Each structure stands twice: as C-alpha cells, then as structure tokens.
Amino acid sequence: MALCAPSKRLLSSAFTRTTTLPSQQSIPSPHYRTIFSWLRSSTKSKANPLDPRANSSQKPVLPPSQTVGDLAPSSIFEEDRASKSPSQSSSHGRPAQAARPRRHDPSLTAPALDPHPLARQRWERKILIRSLHRRFRTRKSIRLLRTERSSVTKSQFLETSIKKLGPLARQIAGKPIEDAIVQMRFSKKRVAGEVLKHLRYARDEAVVRKGMGLGSVRRNGEEPEKEKGGIVILKSGKKRVVEDRTGIYVDQAWVGRGSYGREPDYRARGQVYTLRPPTTSITVLLREEATRIRLSEEKEEKRKLKKAWVPLPDRPVTAQRQYCLW
C-alpha cells in the first residue's frame, strides 16, 4: 500500500479543499487517501476561540436601529420639522407613520466623542479642584464666554500680499456683516472677490454652528419678547442705533503671512529667473451686537464714574516745617 498518492491527485484534492465553502470543510471525508489523513480525521481538533467560524451557530449582536441623517434635538432646524403637518411629512402620497422612539447606543459614538476617558476624568477633577479654591466663583471672561456668542473663521491662503490684503481687512472691521459684504461686492480690488466669498462662508458658519443672528429664542411655542436695542459708540466716535441685539458684525479682521511659491520668469538670452509670489490668509472674528452694546455701556459707566481733573487738587498739606531746609 502506497503512502502517497500521485501528484495530480494531490493537486486536485488541494484545489477542492481550498475552493469548498466553510460549511463543507467541517464535514470529514469518508475516503482516506493516505494514512496521515486517517490519523488527522481521527483526532478531534479543539475549537479555536479566534476562529470566526467557531461561533457561527450564535446570532451576531447587531447595533440598535438608528435613523441615519436625522437631526439632533438641539438643532436649530428641529423646530421647523416639528411644525410640519403629518401630510407634509409623508412622501409619495403615503400616510406618515408614527415616529418610533430612537434608541441610542453610547458605545457607538464613544470613540469619536470620548476617545480618552481617563484624560477627560483627570481634566474634570482638575477643574473641580480649581473651582473649589475659588469658592465656585467664575471669572468675568468665562462668564462672558458662556453668555455671548462668537465665531472665528480663517480663510485659505490667497495669492496676494499682506500689503494688498491689509487695507481690505481694516475696511470691513467694525462693520455689520451685511455692510461688509456690500463693501467687498463693489470694491475694485482683485482680491475683494475672494474676501467676499470668505465673508459669506463665515456668516453661514456662524448661523449654523453657533446659532448667531437668529433673533430671540422661542420658548414653549410662544412668541418671544422683542428685546430692546441700544446705542453703540464706534471707534471713530460716531454713535449707531442697534435694533436687533442678535445681529452679526465683524469685530476683528486680521491677515496672516503664508508660504511663498515658485514661478519662472523668462528673460532675454535664454535666462530664467525665479519669482516668489506670496500667499496671505484673512481671519475674521464675528460677534453679536449684544457684545458691542455691553462694551459701550461699560465705557459710558466708566466715564461717568471718572472724577473731574483739576490742576491743584484739594488735599491736606503735610510734612511742613517752620524753617527752610537749605
């Protein structure tokens, strides 16, 4: 009896073994080609815990059903969707189904929202100890960050220099966002078109991400009370009446130097020089008119508390002697 089969038979058996399905590989063959295959089939192999086919009988645990692309409860567009009638929410003439409660699994969003839980816990402990030292009193800067909205947006690097982009940044600083857009729309500068695109993008980002410029907040379905505006004092000394406290204006605008490019400059007699065109970015800081009203009121209050200046203040004379000291 030969211990090995011909090579052609081995190749055919190896091909059938590699091409069979996983369910077919688990069924032992009753025909033994060699003594080694008989010994291998007689010994029972232990199940490998790392083998994915080991637990094929168990049903895989699927994540809970989630609505992909749905709005968050804190979205500014959630109110518009809730106000729609059931007939409007239905599609293709079908009646709208009752909204089912959505189940959220925190473990699915944990890698993105909380990638380092231990570091987060250490940071929370540090902030708690710091607040205990200060007797839970917050600083004015932190209190303003919680109550007033702001948005910083930086543009991509534009093919221009700081000398050309700086005057445009100074031109739009301090103006309402709509007035700044109008200024860039009718400007004769070549780079004004890129600044116009960036201002529109910054305005949209401030509205969607920060909730700026949306007016008063509606609570319990009631119409919000119209907040009274105020008078702001501009840097030029002029006064301006503000009607909407949630209006957006350009608080600051500055430029930043970028890298230099390389362009060939072909000259006479076959010579080629290298040009280094500069790139510059522009950054705008958008705030609401409520911030400018607060600053104007603080400045006016400081001016009222300031004492009048006198050349010789009325104070008691001290350290006087009856004789001169020379």
Short mmCIF file of C-alpha atoms in Angstrom, two decimals:
data_model
loop_
_atom_site.label_atom_id
_atom_site.label_comp_id
_atom_site.label_asym_id
_atom_site.label_seq_id
_atom_site.Cartn_x
_atom_site.Cartn_y
_atom_site.Cartn_z
CA MET A 1 0.00 0.00 0.00
CA ALA A 2 1.47 3.33 -1.09
CA LEU A 3 1.70 6.10 1.49
CA CYS A 4 1.50 8.93 -1.07
CA ALA A 5 -0.85 9.48 -3.99
CA PRO A 6 0.28 10.76 -7.38
CA SER A 7 0.98 14.47 -7.69
CA LYS A 8 -2.02 15.07 -10.00
CA ARG A 9 -4.38 13.59 -7.43
CA LEU A 10 -2.85 15.71 -4.65
CA LEU A 11 -3.26 18.86 -6.70
CA SER A 12 -6.90 18.09 -7.42
CA SER A 13 -7.63 17.33 -3.77
CA ALA A 14 -5.88 20.55 -2.63
CA PHE A 15 -7.88 22.57 -5.16
CA THR A 16 -11.17 21.11 -3.96
CA ARG A 17 -10.17 21.71 -0.32
CA THR A 18 -9.39 25.38 -0.90
CA THR A 19 -12.47 26.05 -3.04
CA THR A 20 -15.04 24.44 -0.75
CA LEU A 21 -17.28 26.52 1.46
CA PRO A 22 -16.67 26.82 5.22
CA SER A 23 -19.73 24.68 5.90
CA GLN A 24 -18.35 21.94 3.64
CA GLN A 25 -14.90 21.97 5.27
CA SER A 26 -16.29 20.91 8.62
CA ILE A 27 -17.67 17.60 7.13
CA PRO A 28 -14.96 14.86 7.26
CA SER A 29 -14.47 12.85 4.09
CA PRO A 30 -15.08 9.09 4.48
CA HIS A 31 -12.40 8.20 1.90
CA TYR A 32 -8.84 8.28 3.25
CA ARG A 33 -6.18 8.81 0.60
CA THR A 34 -3.22 8.35 2.95
CA ILE A 35 -2.58 7.17 6.48
CA PHE A 36 -1.87 10.75 7.56
CA SER A 37 -5.36 11.87 6.56
CA TRP A 38 -6.82 8.97 8.54
CA LEU A 39 -4.84 9.97 11.64
CA ARG A 40 -5.80 13.63 11.19
CA SER A 41 -9.51 12.83 10.90
CA SER A 42 -9.47 10.51 13.92
CA THR A 43 -8.12 13.22 16.28
CA LYS A 44 -10.69 15.82 17.35
CA SER A 45 -9.44 19.33 16.93
CA LYS A 46 -10.21 21.84 19.64
CA ALA A 47 -12.26 24.89 18.71
CA ASN A 48 -10.16 28.00 18.22
CA PRO A 49 -11.71 30.97 20.04
CA LEU A 50 -10.22 33.32 17.43
CA ASP A 51 -11.79 31.43 14.54
CA PRO A 52 -14.86 33.36 13.26
CA ARG A 53 -16.48 30.05 12.24
CA ALA A 54 -16.35 28.73 15.79
CA ASN A 55 -19.38 30.72 16.92
CA SER A 56 -21.26 30.52 13.66
CA SER A 57 -24.26 28.97 15.40
CA GLN A 58 -24.73 32.07 17.57
CA LYS A 59 -26.56 35.02 16.06
CA PRO A 60 -24.42 38.13 15.74
CA VAL A 61 -25.32 41.04 18.00
CA LEU A 62 -26.40 43.91 15.81
CA PRO A 63 -26.37 47.54 16.94
CA PRO A 64 -29.74 49.13 17.71
CA SER A 65 -31.65 50.64 14.87
CA GLN A 66 -30.71 54.28 14.26
CA THR A 67 -32.02 56.88 11.89
CA VAL A 68 -29.14 57.89 9.67
CA GLY A 69 -29.06 61.56 8.71
CA ASP A 70 -31.59 62.65 11.30
CA LEU A 71 -31.41 65.98 13.15
CA ALA A 72 -30.24 66.27 16.73
CA PRO A 73 -32.73 67.53 19.33
CA SER A 74 -30.54 70.63 19.83
CA SER A 75 -30.52 71.54 16.13
CA ILE A 76 -31.91 74.91 15.09
CA PHE A 77 -33.95 73.21 12.34
CA GLU A 78 -35.72 70.78 14.70
CA GLU A 79 -38.49 73.31 15.36
CA ASP A 80 -39.29 73.69 11.67
CA ARG A 81 -39.59 69.94 11.18
CA ALA A 82 -41.84 69.54 14.23
CA SER A 83 -44.16 72.29 12.99
CA LYS A 84 -44.88 70.45 9.73
CA SER A 85 -48.22 68.65 9.42
CA PRO A 86 -48.35 64.84 9.02
CA SER A 87 -49.50 65.27 5.41
CA GLN A 88 -46.41 67.31 4.60
CA SER A 89 -44.04 64.85 6.23
CA SER A 90 -45.37 61.91 4.17
CA SER A 91 -43.68 61.05 0.91
CA HIS A 92 -45.11 59.70 -2.39
CA GLY A 93 -48.70 60.06 -1.15
CA ARG A 94 -48.29 57.52 1.64
CA PRO A 95 -49.57 58.32 5.13
CA ALA A 96 -46.86 59.28 7.57
CA GLN A 97 -46.09 56.58 10.14
CA ALA A 98 -45.93 57.28 13.84
CA ALA A 99 -42.48 58.25 14.99
CA ARG A 100 -40.81 55.41 16.83
CA PRO A 101 -38.55 56.13 19.80
CA ARG A 102 -34.93 56.15 18.78
CA ARG A 103 -32.50 54.07 20.76
CA HIS A 104 -29.01 55.42 21.13
CA ASP A 105 -26.05 53.27 21.98
CA PRO A 106 -23.32 55.40 23.64
CA SER A 107 -20.66 52.83 22.76
CA LEU A 108 -21.05 53.62 19.05
CA THR A 109 -20.15 57.31 19.40
CA ALA A 110 -17.68 56.90 22.28
CA PRO A 111 -14.57 56.55 20.05
CA ALA A 112 -15.33 59.93 18.44
CA LEU A 113 -16.87 61.88 21.32
CA ASP A 114 -14.80 60.47 24.18
CA PRO A 115 -11.58 58.96 22.76
CA HIS A 116 -9.59 59.32 26.01
CA PRO A 117 -11.91 58.79 29.01
CA LEU A 118 -9.11 58.72 31.60
CA ALA A 119 -7.69 62.03 30.39
CA ARG A 120 -11.21 63.53 30.47
CA GLN A 121 -11.72 62.38 34.06
CA ARG A 122 -8.38 63.88 35.11
CA TRP A 123 -9.32 67.18 33.45
CA GLU A 124 -12.73 67.25 35.16
CA ARG A 125 -11.09 66.59 38.53
CA LYS A 126 -8.61 69.40 37.92
CA ILE A 127 -11.37 71.87 37.01
CA LEU A 128 -13.41 70.85 40.07
CA ILE A 129 -10.45 71.42 42.41
CA ARG A 130 -9.81 74.80 40.80
CA SER A 131 -13.44 75.83 41.28
CA LEU A 132 -13.28 74.77 44.95
CA HIS A 133 -10.27 77.00 45.50
CA ARG A 134 -12.20 79.92 44.00
CA ARG A 135 -15.37 79.07 46.01
CA PHE A 136 -17.26 78.35 42.78
CA ARG A 137 -16.90 81.94 41.60
CA THR A 138 -16.36 82.23 37.86
CA ARG A 139 -14.21 84.87 36.28
CA LYS A 140 -15.70 87.54 34.09
CA SER A 141 -14.02 86.19 30.93
CA ILE A 142 -15.50 82.71 31.47
CA ARG A 143 -18.93 84.16 32.25
CA LEU A 144 -18.88 86.17 29.03
CA LEU A 145 -17.89 83.10 27.01
CA ARG A 146 -20.95 81.30 28.37
CA THR A 147 -23.40 84.12 27.65
CA GLU A 148 -22.10 85.75 24.44
CA ARG A 149 -21.54 84.02 21.11
CA SER A 150 -18.59 84.47 18.78
CA SER A 151 -17.18 82.74 15.72
CA VAL A 152 -13.63 82.77 14.31
CA THR A 153 -13.14 81.72 10.68
CA LYS A 154 -9.84 81.60 8.81
CA SER A 155 -9.66 81.54 5.03
CA GLN A 156 -7.37 79.55 2.82
CA PHE A 157 -4.15 81.14 1.60
CA LEU A 158 -4.86 83.65 -1.16
CA GLU A 159 -2.38 84.58 -3.88
CA THR A 160 -1.76 88.12 -2.72
CA SER A 161 0.46 90.02 -0.32
CA ILE A 162 -0.13 91.42 3.14
CA LYS A 163 0.29 94.94 1.77
CA LYS A 164 -2.71 94.45 -0.57
CA LEU A 165 -4.95 92.44 1.76
CA GLY A 166 -4.39 94.51 4.91
CA PRO A 167 -6.41 97.57 3.75
CA LEU A 168 -9.42 95.35 2.97
CA ALA A 169 -9.26 93.80 6.44
CA ARG A 170 -9.20 97.27 8.03
CA GLN A 171 -12.08 98.33 5.79
CA ILE A 172 -14.51 95.62 6.99
CA ALA A 173 -13.51 95.64 10.68
CA GLY A 174 -16.23 97.08 12.90
CA LYS A 175 -18.99 96.93 10.26
CA PRO A 176 -22.10 94.72 10.30
CA ILE A 177 -21.66 91.58 8.25
CA GLU A 178 -24.11 92.70 5.56
CA ASP A 179 -22.39 96.08 5.19
CA ALA A 180 -19.00 94.37 4.92
CA ILE A 181 -20.34 92.09 2.18
CA VAL A 182 -21.63 95.11 0.26
CA GLN A 183 -18.22 96.83 0.60
CA MET A 184 -16.41 93.81 -0.86
CA ARG A 185 -19.04 93.37 -3.57
CA PHE A 186 -18.41 96.80 -5.10
CA SER A 187 -14.69 97.02 -4.37
CA LYS A 188 -12.32 97.37 -7.34
CA LYS A 189 -9.58 95.28 -5.74
CA ARG A 190 -8.89 91.95 -7.42
CA VAL A 191 -8.70 90.02 -4.15
CA ALA A 192 -12.01 91.51 -2.94
CA GLY A 193 -13.90 88.67 -4.64
CA GLU A 194 -12.11 86.07 -2.50
CA VAL A 195 -12.76 88.11 0.64
CA LEU A 196 -16.44 88.31 -0.34
CA LYS A 197 -16.68 84.50 -0.58
CA HIS A 198 -14.98 84.13 2.79
CA LEU A 199 -17.35 86.60 4.48
CA ARG A 200 -20.39 84.73 3.19
CA TYR A 201 -18.95 81.43 4.36
CA ALA A 202 -18.13 82.88 7.80
CA ARG A 203 -21.66 84.25 8.13
CA ASP A 204 -23.28 80.92 7.25
CA GLU A 205 -20.98 79.03 9.61
CA ALA A 206 -21.79 81.41 12.48
CA VAL A 207 -25.53 80.94 11.90
CA VAL A 208 -25.48 77.14 11.60
CA ARG A 209 -22.79 76.17 14.11
CA LYS A 210 -23.07 78.93 16.72
CA GLY A 211 -26.73 79.92 16.36
CA MET A 212 -25.92 83.60 15.84
CA GLY A 213 -28.23 86.08 14.16
CA LEU A 214 -31.42 84.06 14.78
CA GLY A 215 -33.26 86.60 16.93
CA SER A 216 -34.79 85.85 20.31
CA VAL A 217 -35.38 82.26 21.42
CA ARG A 218 -38.95 80.94 21.29
CA ARG A 219 -39.90 79.03 24.42
CA ASN A 220 -42.94 76.77 24.90
CA GLY A 221 -44.26 77.72 21.47
CA GLU A 222 -44.84 81.34 22.50
CA GLU A 223 -43.71 84.35 20.55
CA PRO A 224 -40.51 85.75 22.04
CA GLU A 225 -40.49 89.20 23.53
CA LYS A 226 -38.71 91.69 21.34
CA GLU A 227 -35.57 92.79 23.12
CA LYS A 228 -34.84 96.46 23.01
CA GLY A 229 -31.73 97.53 21.18
CA GLY A 230 -29.26 100.14 22.20
CA ILE A 231 -26.80 102.77 21.09
CA VAL A 232 -23.21 101.78 20.39
CA ILE A 233 -20.21 104.06 20.07
CA LEU A 234 -17.90 103.13 17.20
CA LYS A 235 -14.14 103.51 17.27
CA SER A 236 -14.43 106.59 15.11
CA GLY A 237 -16.53 108.26 17.83
CA LYS A 238 -19.81 108.11 15.94
CA LYS A 239 -22.96 106.68 17.52
CA ARG A 240 -25.05 103.98 15.90
CA VAL A 241 -28.54 102.77 16.84
CA VAL A 242 -28.89 98.98 17.05
CA GLU A 243 -32.37 97.47 16.82
CA ASP A 244 -31.55 93.73 16.83
CA ARG A 245 -29.23 92.60 19.61
CA THR A 246 -28.53 89.30 17.84
CA GLY A 247 -27.21 90.93 14.68
CA ILE A 248 -23.77 89.84 13.48
CA TYR A 249 -20.91 92.28 12.99
CA VAL A 250 -17.19 91.93 12.21
CA ASP A 251 -15.43 92.59 15.49
CA GLN A 252 -11.88 91.99 14.24
CA ALA A 253 -10.19 91.13 10.93
CA TRP A 254 -6.52 90.39 10.51
CA VAL A 255 -4.22 88.87 7.90
CA GLY A 256 -1.52 86.22 8.15
CA ARG A 257 1.54 85.53 6.03
CA GLY A 258 1.74 82.19 4.25
CA SER A 259 4.37 80.33 2.28
CA TYR A 260 6.00 81.58 -0.91
CA GLY A 261 5.56 79.87 -4.27
CA ARG A 262 7.89 79.50 -7.24
CA GLU A 263 7.22 80.74 -10.76
CA PRO A 264 9.62 81.01 -13.71
CA ASP A 265 10.38 84.44 -15.17
CA TYR A 266 11.79 84.03 -18.69
CA ARG A 267 14.27 86.75 -19.63
CA ALA A 268 16.41 87.58 -22.65
CA ARG A 269 19.27 85.45 -23.94
CA GLY A 270 17.72 82.25 -22.53
CA GLN A 271 17.93 83.29 -18.90
CA VAL A 272 15.23 82.22 -16.41
CA TYR A 273 14.70 83.97 -13.12
CA THR A 274 12.63 82.65 -10.20
CA LEU A 275 9.68 84.62 -8.89
CA ARG A 276 8.48 84.14 -5.30
CA PRO A 277 4.77 85.08 -5.23
CA PRO A 278 3.46 85.43 -1.63
CA THR A 279 0.30 83.94 -0.13
CA THR A 280 -1.81 85.52 2.61
CA SER A 281 -4.82 84.43 4.66
CA ILE A 282 -7.52 86.55 6.29
CA THR A 283 -9.25 85.75 9.58
CA VAL A 284 -12.48 87.35 10.80
CA LEU A 285 -13.97 87.35 14.30
CA LEU A 286 -17.76 87.65 14.27
CA ARG A 287 -19.76 88.68 17.33
CA GLU A 288 -23.33 89.70 18.10
CA GLU A 289 -24.46 93.28 18.63
CA ALA A 290 -25.20 92.48 22.29
CA THR A 291 -21.45 92.37 22.90
CA ARG A 292 -20.92 95.80 21.37
CA ILE A 293 -23.83 97.24 23.38
CA ARG A 294 -22.31 95.86 26.59
CA LEU A 295 -18.91 97.36 25.80
CA SER A 296 -20.49 100.75 25.06
CA GLU A 297 -22.45 100.70 28.32
CA GLU A 298 -19.34 99.76 30.32
CA LYS A 299 -17.38 102.54 28.66
CA GLU A 300 -20.12 105.09 29.42
CA GLU A 301 -20.38 103.92 33.04
CA LYS A 302 -16.61 104.25 33.45
CA ARG A 303 -16.74 107.75 32.03
CA LYS A 304 -19.47 108.78 34.50
CA LEU A 305 -17.52 107.45 37.50
CA LYS A 306 -14.37 109.26 36.47
CA LYS A 307 -13.64 112.31 38.59
CA ALA A 308 -13.05 115.70 37.08
CA TRP A 309 -9.44 116.68 36.60
CA VAL A 310 -8.22 119.74 38.50
CA PRO A 311 -4.75 121.32 38.27
CA LEU A 312 -4.33 121.65 42.06
CA PRO A 313 -6.28 119.01 43.93
CA ASP A 314 -7.73 119.96 47.31
CA ARG A 315 -5.79 117.80 49.76
CA PRO A 316 -4.35 118.50 53.20
CA VAL A 317 -0.82 119.89 53.38
CA THR A 318 1.57 117.56 55.22
CA ALA A 319 5.28 117.48 56.18
CA GLN A 320 5.53 121.27 56.60
CA ARG A 321 8.20 122.90 58.79
CA GLN A 322 8.53 126.42 60.03
CA TYR A 323 12.07 126.77 58.74
CA CYS A 324 13.53 126.20 55.31
CA LEU A 325 15.77 123.19 54.72
CA TRP A 326 18.52 124.85 52.66
#
